mmCIF file of C-alpha atoms in Angstrom:
data_model
loop_
_atom_site.group_PDB
_atom_site.id
_atom_site.type_symbol
_atom_site.label_atom_id
_atom_site.label_comp_id
_atom_site.label_asym_id
_atom_site.label_seq_id
_atom_site.Cartn_x
_atom_site.Cartn_y
_atom_site.Cartn_z
ATOM 1 C CA MET A 1 -9.497 -3.885 19.557
ATOM 2 C CA LYS A 2 -7.227 -3.259 16.568
ATOM 3 C CA ASP A 3 -8.185 -3.348 12.904
ATOM 4 C CA ILE A 4 -6.512 -5.884 10.625
ATOM 5 C CA PRO A 5 -5.547 -4.077 7.385
ATOM 6 C CA VAL A 6 -4.394 -7.323 5.741
ATOM 7 C CA PHE A 7 -6.374 -10.444 6.653
ATOM 8 C CA THR A 8 -5.425 -13.476 4.583
ATOM 9 C CA SER A 9 -6.950 -16.894 4.121
ATOM 10 C CA GLU A 10 -6.516 -19.543 1.444
ATOM 11 C CA TYR A 11 -9.346 -17.832 -0.442
ATOM 12 C CA GLY A 12 -7.909 -14.329 -0.684
ATOM 13 C CA VAL A 13 -7.176 -11.052 1.088
ATOM 14 C CA ALA A 14 -9.476 -8.695 2.977
ATOM 15 C CA SER A 15 -9.320 -5.836 5.472
ATOM 16 C CA LEU A 16 -11.174 -6.195 8.779
ATOM 17 C CA PHE A 17 -12.260 -3.168 10.789
ATOM 18 C CA LEU A 18 -12.842 -4.398 14.325
ATOM 19 C CA ARG A 19 -12.571 -1.307 16.503
ATOM 20 C CA GLU A 20 -16.332 -0.987 17.007
ATOM 21 C CA ILE A 21 -16.810 -4.496 18.384
ATOM 22 C CA PRO A 22 -16.246 -3.557 22.057
ATOM 23 C CA TYR A 23 -18.706 -0.655 21.763
ATOM 24 C CA ARG A 24 -21.444 -1.745 19.350
ATOM 25 C CA GLY A 25 -20.623 -5.333 18.427
ATOM 26 C CA ARG A 26 -20.047 -4.284 14.814
ATOM 27 C CA ALA A 27 -17.358 -5.223 12.320
ATOM 28 C CA HIS A 28 -16.688 -4.016 8.771
ATOM 29 C CA ILE A 29 -15.147 -6.143 6.026
ATOM 30 C CA LYS A 30 -13.495 -4.924 2.823
ATOM 31 C CA LEU A 31 -12.817 -7.709 0.317
ATOM 32 C CA GLN A 32 -9.570 -6.875 -1.479
ATOM 33 C CA SER A 33 -8.492 -9.791 -3.691
ATOM 34 C CA THR A 34 -10.164 -13.149 -4.184
ATOM 35 C CA GLN A 35 -11.130 -15.789 -6.699
ATOM 36 C CA ASP A 36 -13.752 -17.163 -4.323
ATOM 37 C CA PRO A 37 -15.527 -14.277 -2.588
ATOM 38 C CA ALA A 38 -18.104 -16.507 -0.879
ATOM 39 C CA LEU A 39 -15.505 -18.569 0.953
ATOM 40 C CA LEU A 40 -13.324 -15.551 1.754
ATOM 41 C CA LEU A 41 -16.351 -13.750 3.157
ATOM 42 C CA ASN A 42 -17.222 -16.770 5.301
ATOM 43 C CA ASP A 43 -13.687 -16.797 6.725
ATOM 44 C CA CYS A 44 -13.941 -13.078 7.477
ATOM 45 C CA ILE A 45 -17.335 -13.454 9.158
ATOM 46 C CA ASP A 46 -16.123 -16.385 11.250
ATOM 47 C CA PHE A 47 -13.129 -14.371 12.434
ATOM 48 C CA CYS A 48 -15.303 -11.351 13.258
ATOM 49 C CA ARG A 49 -17.697 -13.570 15.218
ATOM 50 C CA ALA A 50 -14.774 -15.029 17.154
ATOM 51 C CA CYS A 51 -13.810 -11.462 18.082
ATOM 52 C CA GLY A 52 -17.299 -10.832 19.450
ATOM 53 C CA ALA A 53 -19.077 -9.247 16.489
ATOM 54 C CA THR A 54 -22.855 -9.644 16.295
ATOM 55 C CA TRP A 55 -23.158 -7.496 13.159
ATOM 56 C CA ALA A 56 -20.971 -7.145 10.071
ATOM 57 C CA ASP A 57 -21.187 -5.329 6.777
ATOM 58 C CA ALA A 58 -18.943 -5.738 3.761
ATOM 59 C CA SER A 59 -17.835 -4.032 0.572
ATOM 60 C CA GLY A 60 -15.433 -4.597 -2.287
ATOM 61 C CA HIS A 61 -16.922 -7.264 -4.560
ATOM 62 C CA ASP A 62 -19.939 -7.717 -6.846
ATOM 63 C CA TYR A 63 -20.723 -10.992 -5.091
ATOM 64 C CA LEU A 64 -22.020 -8.968 -2.139
ATOM 65 C CA GLU A 65 -24.946 -7.668 -4.187
ATOM 66 C CA SER A 66 -26.867 -10.782 -3.150
ATOM 67 C CA TYR A 67 -26.972 -9.408 0.418
ATOM 68 C CA PRO A 68 -29.195 -6.586 1.716
ATOM 69 C CA ARG A 69 -27.728 -3.218 0.796
ATOM 70 C CA LEU A 70 -26.911 -1.086 3.812
ATOM 71 C CA ALA A 71 -25.315 2.048 2.377
ATOM 72 C CA THR A 72 -24.646 3.512 -1.066
ATOM 73 C CA LEU A 73 -21.886 6.081 -0.619
ATOM 74 C CA VAL A 74 -22.027 9.078 -2.944
ATOM 75 C CA GLU A 75 -19.845 12.159 -3.240
ATOM 76 C CA MET A 76 -21.782 15.412 -3.615
ATOM 77 C CA THR A 77 -20.460 18.855 -4.461
ATOM 78 C CA ALA A 78 -21.676 22.447 -4.537
ATOM 79 C CA PRO A 79 -20.106 25.850 -5.336
ATOM 80 C CA ARG A 80 -18.924 27.302 -2.034
ATOM 81 C CA GLU A 81 -20.251 30.776 -2.796
ATOM 82 C CA ALA A 82 -23.712 29.378 -3.590
ATOM 83 C CA LEU A 83 -24.079 27.978 -0.067
ATOM 84 C CA GLY A 84 -24.515 31.426 1.447
ATOM 85 C CA GLU A 85 -23.223 33.048 4.602
ATOM 86 C CA THR A 86 -24.045 32.526 8.267
ATOM 87 C CA ASP A 87 -23.563 34.463 11.483
ATOM 88 C CA ALA A 88 -22.903 31.265 13.449
ATOM 89 C CA CYS A 89 -19.564 30.974 15.251
ATOM 90 C CA LEU A 90 -17.114 28.096 15.050
ATOM 91 C CA PHE A 91 -15.085 26.921 18.039
ATOM 92 C CA PRO A 92 -12.259 24.448 17.403
ATOM 93 C CA VAL A 93 -12.208 21.237 19.414
ATOM 94 C CA THR A 94 -9.652 21.384 22.217
ATOM 95 C CA GLU A 95 -8.159 18.831 24.537
ATOM 96 C CA GLU A 96 -10.755 19.836 27.129
ATOM 97 C CA THR A 97 -13.736 19.558 24.757
ATOM 98 C CA VAL A 98 -12.825 16.603 22.545
ATOM 99 C CA ASP A 99 -14.693 14.074 24.701
ATOM 100 C CA ALA A 100 -17.857 16.192 24.597
ATOM 101 C CA TRP A 101 -17.581 16.463 20.800
ATOM 102 C CA ARG A 102 -17.097 12.709 20.522
ATOM 103 C CA ASP A 103 -20.110 11.981 22.747
ATOM 104 C CA ILE A 104 -22.326 14.209 20.597
ATOM 105 C CA TYR A 105 -21.025 12.588 17.436
ATOM 106 C CA ASN A 106 -21.667 9.043 18.653
ATOM 107 C CA ASP A 107 -25.165 9.951 19.828
ATOM 108 C CA ARG A 108 -26.212 11.778 16.659
ATOM 109 C CA MET A 109 -24.608 9.296 14.247
ATOM 110 C CA LYS A 110 -25.575 5.989 15.862
ATOM 111 C CA ASP A 111 -28.398 5.347 13.369
ATOM 112 C CA VAL A 112 -26.679 6.760 10.268
ATOM 113 C CA PRO A 113 -25.951 3.995 7.717
ATOM 114 C CA ASN A 114 -22.311 2.877 7.714
ATOM 115 C CA CYS A 115 -21.238 5.599 10.143
ATOM 116 C CA ALA A 116 -18.399 4.418 12.352
ATOM 117 C CA PHE A 117 -18.256 4.760 16.119
ATOM 118 C CA MET A 118 -15.642 7.243 17.318
ATOM 119 C CA ASP A 119 -13.423 6.099 20.184
ATOM 120 C CA SER A 120 -10.778 7.964 22.181
ATOM 121 C CA ARG A 121 -8.082 7.179 19.606
ATOM 122 C CA ASP A 122 -10.185 8.768 16.880
ATOM 123 C CA GLY A 123 -10.647 11.788 19.121
ATOM 124 C CA ARG A 124 -6.903 12.195 19.541
ATOM 125 C CA GLU A 125 -6.436 11.913 15.767
ATOM 126 C CA MET A 126 -9.043 14.625 15.217
ATOM 127 C CA ARG A 127 -7.227 16.871 17.688
ATOM 128 C CA THR A 128 -3.974 16.303 15.809
ATOM 129 C CA LEU A 129 -5.598 17.152 12.480
ATOM 130 C CA GLY A 130 -7.359 20.181 13.967
ATOM 131 C CA ASP A 131 -10.467 19.778 11.790
ATOM 132 C CA GLY A 132 -13.203 19.401 14.441
ATOM 133 C CA TYR A 133 -15.552 22.245 15.430
ATOM 134 C CA PHE A 134 -18.533 23.207 17.552
ATOM 135 C CA ILE A 135 -21.011 25.567 15.871
ATOM 136 C CA HIS A 136 -22.763 28.117 18.120
ATOM 137 C CA ARG A 137 -25.092 31.062 17.766
ATOM 138 C CA ASP A 138 -25.907 33.421 20.642
ATOM 139 C CA GLY A 139 -24.497 30.961 23.146
ATOM 140 C CA ARG A 140 -26.557 28.020 21.828
ATOM 141 C CA LEU A 141 -24.913 24.905 20.449
ATOM 142 C CA LEU A 142 -26.303 24.283 16.954
ATOM 143 C CA GLY A 143 -24.163 21.331 15.977
ATOM 144 C CA ILE A 144 -20.720 19.906 15.383
ATOM 145 C CA GLY A 145 -18.691 19.070 12.326
ATOM 146 C CA ARG A 146 -15.376 18.406 10.665
ATOM 147 C CA ALA A 147 -14.015 20.191 7.608
ATOM 148 C CA SER A 148 -10.649 20.771 5.937
ATOM 149 C CA GLY A 149 -9.193 21.285 2.492
ATOM 150 C CA ASP A 150 -12.133 21.157 0.105
ATOM 151 C CA ARG A 151 -14.259 18.693 2.126
ATOM 152 C CA ILE A 152 -16.870 18.672 4.839
ATOM 153 C CA ASP A 153 -16.373 15.324 6.546
ATOM 154 C CA THR A 154 -18.960 15.447 9.347
ATOM 155 C CA VAL A 155 -22.247 17.315 9.837
ATOM 156 C CA ALA A 156 -24.310 16.764 12.964
ATOM 157 C CA ALA A 157 -26.985 19.244 14.018
ATOM 158 C CA VAL A 158 -28.100 19.158 17.653
ATOM 159 C CA GLU A 159 -30.789 21.809 17.311
ATOM 160 C CA LYS A 160 -33.779 21.108 15.078
ATOM 161 C CA GLY A 161 -33.555 22.906 11.756
ATOM 162 C CA ALA A 162 -29.906 23.874 12.233
ATOM 163 C CA GLY A 163 -28.482 21.618 9.532
ATOM 164 C CA GLN A 164 -28.098 24.313 6.880
ATOM 165 C CA THR A 165 -26.409 26.649 9.328
ATOM 166 C CA VAL A 166 -23.946 23.955 10.367
ATOM 167 C CA VAL A 167 -23.088 23.228 6.708
ATOM 168 C CA ARG A 168 -22.635 26.930 5.893
ATOM 169 C CA ALA A 169 -20.427 27.466 8.929
ATOM 170 C CA LEU A 170 -18.194 24.522 8.022
ATOM 171 C CA ALA A 171 -18.057 25.594 4.368
ATOM 172 C CA SER A 172 -16.834 29.041 5.457
ATOM 173 C CA LEU A 173 -13.604 27.364 6.620
ATOM 174 C CA LEU A 174 -12.774 26.064 3.155
ATOM 175 C CA GLN A 175 -10.841 27.863 0.438
ATOM 176 C CA ALA A 176 -11.744 25.709 -2.563
ATOM 177 C CA ASP A 177 -14.301 26.920 -5.090
ATOM 178 C CA ALA A 178 -16.306 23.703 -4.748
ATOM 179 C CA VAL A 179 -17.254 22.025 -1.465
ATOM 180 C CA LYS A 180 -17.336 18.228 -1.361
ATOM 181 C CA LEU A 181 -18.975 15.851 1.061
ATOM 182 C CA LEU A 182 -19.789 12.160 1.340
ATOM 183 C CA VAL A 183 -23.252 10.824 2.179
ATOM 184 C CA ALA A 184 -25.100 7.517 2.137
ATOM 185 C CA LEU A 185 -28.135 7.695 -0.148
ATOM 186 C CA GLU A 186 -30.024 5.721 2.492
ATOM 187 C CA ASN A 187 -29.587 8.702 4.848
ATOM 188 C CA GLU A 188 -32.551 10.377 3.188
ATOM 189 C CA LYS A 189 -32.827 13.300 5.600
ATOM 190 C CA ALA A 190 -29.215 14.337 4.984
ATOM 191 C CA VAL A 191 -29.563 13.899 1.205
ATOM 192 C CA ARG A 192 -32.645 16.164 1.189
ATOM 193 C CA LEU A 193 -30.764 18.794 3.186
ATOM 194 C CA TYR A 194 -27.771 18.797 0.882
ATOM 195 C CA LYS A 195 -29.860 18.884 -2.295
ATOM 196 C CA SER A 196 -31.878 21.803 -0.918
ATOM 197 C CA MET A 197 -28.606 23.707 -0.542
ATOM 198 C CA GLY A 198 -27.504 23.002 -4.115
ATOM 199 C CA PHE A 199 -25.295 19.948 -3.651
ATOM 200 C CA LEU A 200 -25.372 17.514 -6.556
ATOM 201 C CA PRO A 201 -24.126 13.898 -6.682
ATOM 202 C CA VAL A 202 -21.034 13.553 -8.847
ATOM 203 C CA ARG A 203 -19.889 9.957 -8.311
ATOM 204 C CA GLN A 204 -20.693 6.771 -6.443
ATOM 205 C CA LEU A 205 -17.863 5.596 -4.209
ATOM 206 C CA GLY A 206 -19.085 2.158 -3.246
ATOM 207 C CA CYS A 207 -21.747 0.114 -1.504
ATOM 208 C CA TRP A 208 -21.836 -1.727 1.817
ATOM 209 C CA TYR A 209 -23.975 -4.772 2.462
ATOM 210 C CA ARG A 210 -25.209 -6.398 5.669
ATOM 211 C CA VAL A 211 -23.597 -9.854 5.862
ATOM 212 C CA LEU A 212 -24.100 -10.717 9.548
#
């Protein structure tokens, strides 16, 4: 199912992210421009329901603060050198391993607030970007991740206690002096990990609310 970047009704404009509906029954709504957010949101929810959604969250307008908050997205940063070194090895995702990476990601991230399901199209995009990795030590898989530029975009440990090693391995790929990442404050385990490594929140990037 395709996303709808520009969804219009008489009450305004929104973006609808529908790709997860066939897999998890979930839709995401971003209110873009409206003078009547309540009625625009209702139109968006009705459309998502008609597409098969049983769950929806939304962002983009103060009106949504009346709904239960699902995720508060915050950017955190830390000096790359302060993160330390690791002897773990990184193996880039290949055409032969992309499905395995995607399966691990979907399993480990299924309960993370506001974390999107990854389908085969997302896997092909990751292969094109070349930013996906497996992290191993002594033949054991410790976790997976994505990193490029100055950002770590995904951290998923598969071995207990391996989170710091996965972060350090991904950070070793980056050239910037400061490493950035995005986390939901409601993902308390991840926030504790990052703070223990010296990451500090620098700005809030938005909130998502459960609307269906």
